[in-house]
Coordinates of C-alpha atoms in Angstrom, one line a residue:
Chain A
X1 CA 97.5 134.3 102.0
X2 CA 101.2 134.8 102.5
X3 CA 103.7 132.7 100.6
X4 CA 107.3 132.5 101.6
X5 CA 109.8 131.6 98.9
X6 CA 113.2 130.1 99.8
X7 CA 115.8 128.4 97.6
X8 CA 117.3 125.2 99.2
X9 CA 119.1 124.2 96.0
X10 CA 120.0 126.8 93.2
X11 CA 119.3 130.5 93.1
X12 CA 116.8 132.6 91.1
X13 CA 117.4 136.2 89.9
X14 CA 115.7 139.4 91.0
X15 CA 114.4 139.7 87.4
X16 CA 112.5 136.4 87.8
X17 CA 111.2 137.5 91.2
X18 CA 109.8 140.7 89.5
X19 CA 108.2 138.6 86.8
X20 CA 106.7 136.4 89.6
X21 CA 105.3 139.4 91.5
X22 CA 103.6 140.6 88.3
X23 CA 102.1 137.2 87.7
X24 CA 100.8 136.7 91.2
X25 CA 99.3 140.2 91.4
X26 CA 96.8 140.5 94.2
X27 CA 96.2 136.7 94.5
X28 CA 98.7 136.4 97.4
X29 CA 101.4 138.2 99.2
X30 CA 104.9 136.9 98.3
X31 CA 107.8 137.1 100.6
X32 CA 110.9 136.2 98.7
X33 CA 113.8 135.6 101.0
X34 CA 116.9 137.4 100.0
X35 CA 118.7 134.1 100.3
X36 CA 117.1 133.2 97.0
X37 CA 119.5 135.5 95.2
X38 CA 122.7 134.4 96.8
X39 CA 125.2 132.4 94.8
X40 CA 127.9 130.0 96.1
X41 CA 129.2 127.8 93.4
X42 CA 125.9 126.6 91.8
X43 CA 124.1 126.8 95.2
X44 CA 121.8 129.6 96.3
X45 CA 124.3 130.5 99.1
X46 CA 126.3 128.3 101.5
X47 CA 124.6 125.4 103.2
X48 CA 124.1 127.4 106.4
X49 CA 122.4 130.3 104.6
X50 CA 120.0 128.0 102.7
X51 CA 119.2 126.1 105.9
X52 CA 118.7 129.2 108.0
X53 CA 116.4 130.9 105.4
X54 CA 114.3 127.7 105.2
X55 CA 114.0 127.3 109.0
X56 CA 113.2 131.1 109.4
X57 CA 110.3 131.0 107.0
X58 CA 109.2 127.5 108.1
X59 CA 108.8 128.6 111.7
X60 CA 107.3 132.0 111.0
X61 CA 103.6 131.8 111.9
X62 CA 102.8 134.8 109.6
X63 CA 103.7 132.7 106.5
X64 CA 101.1 130.2 105.3
X65 CA 103.0 128.4 102.7
X66 CA 106.6 127.7 101.7
X67 CA 107.2 127.6 98.0
X68 CA 110.6 126.3 96.9
X69 CA 112.0 128.6 94.3
X70 CA 114.0 126.2 92.1
X71 CA 115.5 122.8 91.9
X72 CA 119.0 121.9 90.7
X73 CA 121.1 120.4 93.4
X74 CA 121.6 121.1 97.1
X75 CA 118.5 120.1 99.2
X76 CA 120.2 116.9 100.4
X77 CA 123.1 118.9 101.8
X78 CA 120.8 120.7 104.4
X79 CA 118.0 118.3 105.1
X80 CA 119.5 116.6 108.2
X81 CA 120.3 120.0 109.8
X82 CA 116.9 121.5 109.0
X83 CA 114.6 118.8 110.3
X84 CA 115.3 119.1 114.0
X85 CA 114.9 122.9 113.9
X86 CA 111.3 122.8 112.5
X87 CA 108.5 123.7 114.9
X88 CA 104.9 122.8 114.9
X89 CA 104.2 125.9 112.9
X90 CA 106.3 124.4 110.0
X91 CA 104.3 121.1 110.3
X92 CA 101.0 123.0 109.8
X93 CA 101.8 125.0 106.6
X94 CA 101.7 124.2 103.0
X95 CA 104.8 123.2 101.1
X96 CA 105.4 123.0 97.3
X97 CA 108.1 122.2 94.9
X98 CA 109.5 119.3 92.8
X99 CA 112.8 118.0 91.3
X100 CA 115.6 118.4 93.9
X101 CA 113.1 119.9 96.3
X102 CA 111.6 116.4 96.5
X103 CA 114.3 115.6 99.1
X104 CA 112.7 118.1 101.4
X105 CA 109.1 117.2 100.5
X106 CA 109.8 113.6 101.3
X107 CA 111.6 114.4 104.6
X108 CA 108.9 116.9 105.6
X109 CA 106.2 114.3 104.9
X110 CA 108.1 111.7 107.0
X111 CA 108.2 114.3 109.9
X112 CA 104.5 114.7 109.9
X113 CA 104.0 117.7 107.6
X114 CA 100.7 116.7 106.0
X115 CA 100.2 119.6 103.5
X116 CA 103.1 118.8 101.1
X117 CA 102.6 119.0 97.4
X118 CA 104.7 118.1 94.3
X119 CA 104.1 120.9 91.8
X120 CA 105.5 123.8 89.8
X121 CA 108.0 126.3 91.2
X122 CA 108.8 129.9 90.4
X123 CA 111.8 128.9 88.3
X124 CA 109.4 127.3 85.8
X125 CA 109.0 130.8 84.5
X126 CA 112.2 130.0 82.6
X127 CA 110.2 127.4 80.6
X128 CA 108.1 128.0 77.5
X129 CA 104.6 128.1 78.8
X130 CA 105.9 128.5 82.3
X131 CA 103.4 131.1 83.3
X132 CA 100.6 128.5 83.1
X133 CA 102.7 126.2 85.3
X134 CA 103.2 128.9 88.0
X135 CA 99.5 129.9 87.8
X136 CA 98.6 126.3 88.3
X137 CA 100.8 126.1 91.4
X138 CA 98.9 129.2 92.8
X139 CA 95.6 127.6 91.9
X140 CA 96.5 124.9 94.4
X141 CA 98.4 127.0 97.0
X142 CA 96.0 129.9 97.2
X143 CA 92.6 128.5 96.1
X144 CA 93.0 124.7 96.7
X145 CA 91.5 124.1 93.2
X146 CA 91.3 120.4 92.4
X147 CA 91.7 121.2 88.7
X148 CA 95.3 122.0 89.3
X149 CA 96.0 118.5 90.5
X150 CA 96.7 115.2 88.7
X151 CA 93.6 113.2 89.6
X152 CA 94.4 110.0 91.4
X153 CA 92.1 108.2 93.9
X154 CA 93.4 107.6 97.4
X155 CA 96.6 108.6 99.0
X156 CA 99.5 109.6 96.7
X157 CA 103.0 111.1 96.6
X158 CA 105.2 112.2 93.7
X159 CA 109.0 112.3 93.2
X160 CA 111.7 112.6 90.7
X161 CA 113.1 109.1 90.3
X162 CA 116.7 110.0 91.1
X163 CA 115.8 112.0 94.1
X164 CA 113.6 109.3 95.6
X165 CA 116.4 106.7 95.0
X166 CA 118.7 108.9 97.0
X167 CA 116.2 109.0 99.9
X168 CA 115.9 105.2 100.1
X169 CA 117.2 103.8 103.4
X170 CA 117.6 107.1 105.2
X171 CA 115.9 108.1 108.5
X172 CA 113.9 110.7 106.6
X173 CA 112.6 108.4 103.8
X174 CA 108.9 108.9 103.9
X175 CA 106.5 106.0 104.7
X176 CA 104.5 105.5 101.5
X177 CA 102.5 102.3 102.2
X178 CA 99.2 102.4 100.5
X179 CA 100.1 105.5 98.4
X180 CA 100.0 105.7 94.7
X181 CA 103.5 106.7 93.8
X182 CA 103.9 109.1 90.8
X183 CA 107.4 109.2 89.4
X184 CA 109.1 111.4 86.8
X185 CA 112.6 112.0 85.5
X186 CA 114.7 114.4 83.4
X187 CA 118.1 114.2 81.7
X188 CA 119.1 110.7 82.8
X189 CA 120.1 107.8 80.7
X190 CA 117.7 104.8 80.5
X191 CA 120.2 102.6 82.3
X192 CA 120.3 105.1 85.2
X193 CA 116.4 105.2 85.3
X194 CA 116.6 101.4 85.4
X195 CA 119.1 101.4 88.2
X196 CA 117.2 103.9 90.3
X197 CA 113.9 102.1 89.9
X198 CA 115.7 98.8 90.8
X199 CA 116.6 100.3 94.1
X200 CA 113.3 102.1 94.7
X201 CA 111.1 99.0 94.0
X202 CA 113.4 96.7 96.0
X203 CA 112.9 98.6 99.2
X204 CA 110.5 96.7 101.5
X205 CA 108.6 99.9 102.4
X206 CA 108.1 100.9 98.8
X207 CA 106.8 97.4 98.0
X208 CA 103.8 98.3 100.1
X209 CA 102.7 101.2 97.8
X210 CA 99.4 100.9 96.1
X211 CA 100.9 101.3 92.7
X212 CA 103.3 103.3 90.5
X213 CA 102.3 105.8 87.8
X214 CA 105.0 107.0 85.5
X215 CA 105.2 110.7 84.6
X216 CA 107.2 112.1 81.8
X217 CA 110.9 111.1 81.5
X218 CA 112.3 113.9 79.3
X219 CA 115.6 114.8 77.7
X220 CA 116.9 111.3 78.0
X221 CA 120.5 111.3 76.6
X222 CA 121.2 108.7 73.8
X223 CA 123.2 105.7 75.0
X224 CA 126.0 104.4 72.8
X225 CA 124.3 101.0 72.9
X226 CA 120.5 101.4 72.8
X227 CA 119.2 100.3 76.2
X228 CA 116.5 98.2 74.5
X229 CA 113.7 99.4 76.8
X230 CA 112.1 102.8 77.0
X231 CA 111.0 104.2 80.4
X232 CA 107.6 102.6 80.3
X233 CA 109.1 99.1 79.7
X234 CA 111.6 99.8 82.5
X235 CA 108.8 100.8 84.9
X236 CA 106.7 97.9 83.9
X237 CA 109.6 95.5 84.4
X238 CA 110.4 96.7 88.0
X239 CA 106.7 96.7 88.9
X240 CA 106.5 93.1 87.7
X241 CA 109.6 92.1 89.6
X242 CA 108.5 93.8 92.8
X243 CA 104.8 92.9 92.7
X244 CA 103.8 96.6 92.7
X245 CA 100.9 97.4 90.4
X246 CA 101.8 99.5 87.4
X247 CA 99.0 102.0 87.0
X248 CA 100.0 103.7 83.7
X249 CA 101.1 107.2 83.0
X250 CA 100.8 110.4 85.0
X251 CA 100.7 114.0 83.9
X252 CA 103.8 115.2 85.8
X253 CA 107.3 116.0 84.6
X254 CA 110.0 118.6 84.2
X255 CA 107.8 120.8 82.0
X256 CA 105.0 123.4 82.0
X257 CA 102.2 120.8 82.0
X258 CA 103.4 119.4 85.4
X259 CA 100.3 118.9 87.5
X260 CA 100.1 119.3 91.2
X261 CA 100.2 116.2 93.4
X262 CA 99.3 116.8 97.0
X263 CA 100.8 114.1 99.2
X264 CA 98.6 111.7 101.1
X265 CA 95.2 113.0 100.2
Chain B
X1 CA 142.9 76.1 91.5
X2 CA 139.9 76.4 89.2
X3 CA 138.5 79.9 88.5
X4 CA 135.1 80.3 87.0
X5 CA 134.4 83.5 85.0
X6 CA 130.9 84.9 84.5
X7 CA 129.6 88.3 83.3
X8 CA 126.7 89.6 85.4
X9 CA 126.9 93.0 83.7
X10 CA 128.5 93.5 80.2
X11 CA 130.2 91.0 77.9
X12 CA 133.8 90.3 77.0
X13 CA 135.1 89.0 73.7
X14 CA 136.7 85.6 72.8
X15 CA 139.8 87.6 71.9
X16 CA 140.0 88.9 75.5
X17 CA 139.5 85.4 76.8
X18 CA 142.4 84.2 74.7
X19 CA 144.6 87.0 76.0
X20 CA 143.5 86.0 79.5
X21 CA 144.4 82.4 79.0
X22 CA 147.8 83.3 77.9
X23 CA 148.4 85.6 80.8
X24 CA 147.2 83.0 83.4
X25 CA 149.2 80.2 81.8
X26 CA 149.7 77.4 84.3
X27 CA 148.9 79.4 87.4
X28 CA 145.2 78.3 87.4
X29 CA 142.6 76.6 85.3
X30 CA 140.1 79.1 83.9
X31 CA 136.5 78.1 83.1
X32 CA 135.1 81.0 81.1
X33 CA 131.3 80.5 80.9
X34 CA 130.0 81.0 77.3
X35 CA 127.5 83.4 78.8
X36 CA 130.4 85.9 79.0
X37 CA 130.2 86.3 75.2
X38 CA 126.5 86.8 74.8
X39 CA 125.2 90.2 73.9
X40 CA 121.7 91.6 74.6
X41 CA 121.7 95.4 74.3
X42 CA 124.7 96.3 76.3
X43 CA 124.2 93.3 78.7
X44 CA 126.1 90.0 78.5
X45 CA 122.9 88.2 77.6
X46 CA 119.4 88.5 79.0
X47 CA 118.9 88.7 82.8
X48 CA 118.0 85.0 83.0
X49 CA 121.1 83.9 81.1
X50 CA 123.3 86.1 83.3
X51 CA 121.7 84.9 86.5
X52 CA 121.7 81.2 85.4
X53 CA 125.4 81.3 84.5
X54 CA 126.3 82.9 87.9
X55 CA 124.2 80.4 89.9
X56 CA 125.6 77.4 87.9
X57 CA 129.2 78.3 88.6
X58 CA 128.6 79.5 92.1
X59 CA 127.1 76.2 93.1
X60 CA 129.6 74.0 91.3
X61 CA 131.9 72.5 93.9
X62 CA 134.6 71.9 91.3
X63 CA 135.1 75.7 91.0
X64 CA 137.1 77.4 93.7
X65 CA 136.6 81.0 92.8
X66 CA 134.2 83.2 90.9
X67 CA 135.8 86.0 89.0
X68 CA 133.5 88.6 87.5
X69 CA 134.5 89.3 83.9
X70 CA 133.6 93.0 83.6
X71 CA 131.6 95.8 85.1
X72 CA 129.4 98.2 83.1
X73 CA 125.8 97.8 84.2
X74 CA 123.5 94.9 84.9
X75 CA 124.3 93.3 88.2
X76 CA 121.4 95.0 90.1
X77 CA 119.0 93.5 87.6
X78 CA 119.8 89.9 88.7
X79 CA 120.8 90.2 92.4
X80 CA 117.4 89.5 93.9
X81 CA 116.8 86.4 91.7
X82 CA 120.3 85.0 92.3
X83 CA 120.6 85.2 96.1
X84 CA 118.0 82.6 97.1
X85 CA 119.5 80.1 94.6
X86 CA 123.0 80.1 96.1
X87 CA 124.0 77.0 98.1
X88 CA 126.6 76.6 100.8
X89 CA 129.1 75.8 98.1
X90 CA 128.8 79.4 96.9
X91 CA 129.3 80.8 100.3
X92 CA 132.6 79.0 100.7
X93 CA 134.3 80.1 97.6
X94 CA 136.3 83.2 96.6
X95 CA 134.7 86.0 94.7
X96 CA 136.3 89.0 93.0
X97 CA 135.3 92.0 91.0
X98 CA 134.7 95.7 91.3
X99 CA 132.6 98.5 89.7
X100 CA 129.1 97.3 88.8
X101 CA 130.0 93.9 90.3
X102 CA 130.1 95.6 93.7
X103 CA 126.3 95.1 93.8
X104 CA 126.9 91.3 94.0
X105 CA 130.0 91.5 96.2
X106 CA 128.0 93.6 98.7
X107 CA 124.9 91.3 98.5
X108 CA 127.1 88.1 98.7
X109 CA 128.9 89.5 101.8
X110 CA 125.5 90.3 103.4
X111 CA 124.5 86.6 102.7
X112 CA 127.5 85.3 104.6
X113 CA 130.0 84.8 101.8
X114 CA 133.2 85.7 103.7
X115 CA 135.8 85.4 100.9
X116 CA 134.7 88.4 98.8
X117 CA 137.3 90.8 97.4
X118 CA 137.2 94.1 95.5
X119 CA 139.8 93.8 92.8
X120 CA 140.8 93.8 89.2
X121 CA 138.7 91.9 86.6
X122 CA 139.6 90.3 83.2
X123 CA 138.2 93.3 81.3
X124 CA 141.1 95.4 82.8
X125 CA 143.1 93.9 80.0
X126 CA 141.5 96.7 78.0
X127 CA 143.5 99.2 80.0
X128 CA 147.0 100.4 79.5
X129 CA 149.0 98.4 82.0
X130 CA 146.0 96.1 82.5
X131 CA 148.1 92.9 82.5
X132 CA 149.7 94.0 85.8
X133 CA 146.2 94.5 87.2
X134 CA 145.1 91.1 86.1
X135 CA 148.3 89.5 87.4
X136 CA 147.6 91.2 90.8
X137 CA 144.2 89.7 90.9
X138 CA 145.7 86.3 90.4
X139 CA 148.3 87.0 93.0
X140 CA 145.4 87.2 95.5
X141 CA 143.0 84.6 94.1
X142 CA 145.6 81.9 93.4
X143 CA 148.4 82.6 95.9
X144 CA 146.7 84.8 98.6
X145 CA 149.6 87.2 98.4
X146 CA 149.2 90.1 100.8
X147 CA 151.3 92.3 98.5
X148 CA 148.4 92.4 96.0
X149 CA 146.2 94.1 98.6
X150 CA 145.7 97.6 99.8
X151 CA 147.1 97.5 103.3
X152 CA 144.5 98.5 105.9
X153 CA 144.3 97.2 109.5
X154 CA 141.1 95.6 110.7
X155 CA 138.0 94.7 108.8
X156 CA 137.4 96.5 105.5
X157 CA 135.2 96.6 102.4
X158 CA 135.5 98.5 99.1
X159 CA 132.9 99.9 96.7
X160 CA 132.3 102.2 93.8
X161 CA 130.5 105.1 95.4
X162 CA 127.5 105.1 93.0
X163 CA 127.1 101.3 93.3
X164 CA 127.1 101.5 97.2
X165 CA 124.6 104.4 97.1
X166 CA 122.2 102.2 95.1
X167 CA 122.6 99.4 97.7
X168 CA 121.5 101.6 100.6
X169 CA 118.3 100.5 102.3
X170 CA 117.9 97.2 100.4
X171 CA 117.6 93.8 102.1
X172 CA 121.0 92.9 100.6
X173 CA 122.9 96.0 101.8
X174 CA 125.9 94.5 103.7
X175 CA 126.4 95.1 107.4
X176 CA 129.7 97.1 107.5
X177 CA 129.8 98.2 111.2
X178 CA 133.4 98.4 112.3
X179 CA 134.8 98.1 108.8
X180 CA 137.1 100.6 107.1
X181 CA 135.1 101.6 104.0
X182 CA 137.2 102.2 100.8
X183 CA 135.4 104.1 98.1
X184 CA 136.2 105.0 94.5
X185 CA 134.4 106.5 91.6
X186 CA 134.7 107.1 87.8
X187 CA 133.0 109.3 85.3
X188 CA 130.6 111.1 87.7
X189 CA 130.2 114.8 88.2
X190 CA 131.3 116.2 91.6
X191 CA 127.7 117.0 92.5
X192 CA 126.8 113.4 91.9
X193 CA 129.6 112.1 94.1
X194 CA 128.4 114.6 96.7
X195 CA 124.8 113.4 96.5
X196 CA 125.8 109.7 96.6
X197 CA 128.1 110.3 99.6
X198 CA 125.3 112.3 101.3
X199 CA 123.1 109.1 101.1
X200 CA 125.8 106.6 102.0
X201 CA 127.0 108.6 105.1
X202 CA 123.5 109.4 106.3
X203 CA 122.5 105.7 106.6
X204 CA 122.6 104.6 110.3
X205 CA 124.4 101.4 109.5
X206 CA 127.1 103.1 107.5
X207 CA 127.6 105.6 110.4
X208 CA 128.9 102.6 112.4
X209 CA 131.9 102.0 110.0
X210 CA 135.4 102.5 111.5
X211 CA 136.2 105.1 108.8
X212 CA 136.3 106.0 105.2
X213 CA 139.3 106.0 102.8
X214 CA 138.9 107.6 99.4
X215 CA 140.3 105.9 96.4
X216 CA 140.7 107.6 93.0
X217 CA 137.8 109.4 91.4
X218 CA 138.8 109.5 87.8
X219 CA 137.4 111.0 84.6
X220 CA 135.2 113.5 86.4
X221 CA 133.2 115.5 83.8
X222 CA 133.6 119.3 84.0
X223 CA 130.5 121.0 85.5
X224 CA 129.2 124.2 83.9
X225 CA 129.5 125.9 87.2
X226 CA 132.6 124.6 89.1
X227 CA 131.4 122.6 92.1
X228 CA 133.8 124.4 94.4
X229 CA 135.0 121.2 96.1
X230 CA 137.1 118.3 94.8
X231 CA 136.4 114.7 95.8
X232 CA 138.6 114.9 98.9
X233 CA 136.8 118.0 100.2
X234 CA 133.5 116.3 99.5
X235 CA 134.5 113.1 101.4
X236 CA 135.9 115.1 104.3
X237 CA 132.7 117.2 104.4
X238 CA 130.4 114.1 104.7
X239 CA 132.7 112.4 107.2
X240 CA 132.5 115.6 109.3
X241 CA 128.7 115.8 109.0
X242 CA 128.2 112.1 109.8
X243 CA 130.9 111.7 112.5
X244 CA 132.7 109.0 110.4
X245 CA 136.5 109.3 110.7
X246 CA 138.1 110.3 107.3
X247 CA 141.2 108.1 107.1
X248 CA 142.8 109.6 103.9
X249 CA 143.3 108.1 100.5
X250 CA 143.3 104.5 99.2
X251 CA 145.1 102.9 96.3
X252 CA 142.0 101.7 94.5
X253 CA 140.1 103.0 91.4
X254 CA 139.1 102.4 87.9
X255 CA 142.7 101.9 86.7
X256 CA 145.5 99.4 86.4
X257 CA 146.9 100.3 89.9
X258 CA 143.7 99.2 91.6
X259 CA 144.7 97.1 94.6
X260 CA 142.8 94.2 96.0
X261 CA 140.6 94.7 99.1
X262 CA 139.5 91.5 100.7
X263 CA 136.3 92.1 102.6
X264 CA 136.2 91.7 106.4
X265 CA 139.7 90.6 107.1

């Protein structure tokens, strides 16, 4: 099992890579693209470098899985350039990440990549308890262990709320009819969660999902006037307005407990 | 000339209304809906109250123009409920506002309201020099003075960047093919302006606009890592990527100099 690591958003450090190698041990062979250590503003290198590294590893038949190193911001800047450069090899491999990487997961899924999963990334080693998160990601990537996954019957997909809102209406918005949609958020005001869910649940395609489950919404800044609804009330509201069933909470979020959600299974 | 004022987002105070009456004097008759003074969290009353007031004035043939009182947040919570309740009377009258009210301006324009304008609102009286902004709005609403408007040949439309991003992909996203699109922003990080413009300029419909002009992007918070591009470089980048002509700056923004932009003229 050979896992290629690229950073379409923000960089990781060689120290983190070393920590990752030790944690992975003999479970898999890691190929960490040197692009992961580039810095360009807050990006892991210029757009072209991030796109080229992703395409190189995606189309390399010797690599079984692409694991996004870290979120942050930057995936939306390369997605349109990357998609037409992907070969059938890219469509057949596994993909994993979350947060900003969700832009690519969604676009890859829309392009027929069927082995896409929302789950922990190497940069989760920065979190308290992050080793468990990274080990859980490997449990899925390497061993396909169902215990790593958030249980949910039927087809599913998972996204950061803000990231999905910014995918709405674009040619690479994934078709999610019949899927249970798991959503999580971090560091956004309640009114912004509300606004993003208004857009997501108003889209005619999203109205055909089987339901919405709400993951954790963490580190919500305090508004100067209390919004009057927490994230559960907000999600329930938009489900009611849109006719989408609200199916309760989900064990995903920007934290070490973040479970794996394989798309479409 | 009778102008109806409603608040689909945040409230104004009776003191501001009094100030507005004095400024308007005999130029027009103002009908300020009592809903404008309601408070419900940070909203100008519950969703139903805001929607009902808007529909009431919109469908009242004795009112010539609807002037949105203030932005903030809340228009996207009522837009879907409001649209099917609007009569032909609503389609024939003038509409003006900006910021969060852009959600309604865009949706009204998509529904065939042809006399929609992006321009100052009563709450601009809170700004330094705000009386000039409000007087400019009246110059357009009451007298149709071209001097109140940002000159731009051909059809045009104007939006707050974040507000337009959250309209993308929805049934009430306006058709803007052939329009010059004027965009402005306030209080958003450069990376968020970048992300919103990525979405806006990636939409196939928006790629048919005649060009983009960038208004002021004010009160941009400082990022912990400098983004490396200012708002002009960001707009130029996305215009280059999308093939949309970048047509320079526009004299609009969250300030007292904000010029009027009548849609589609």
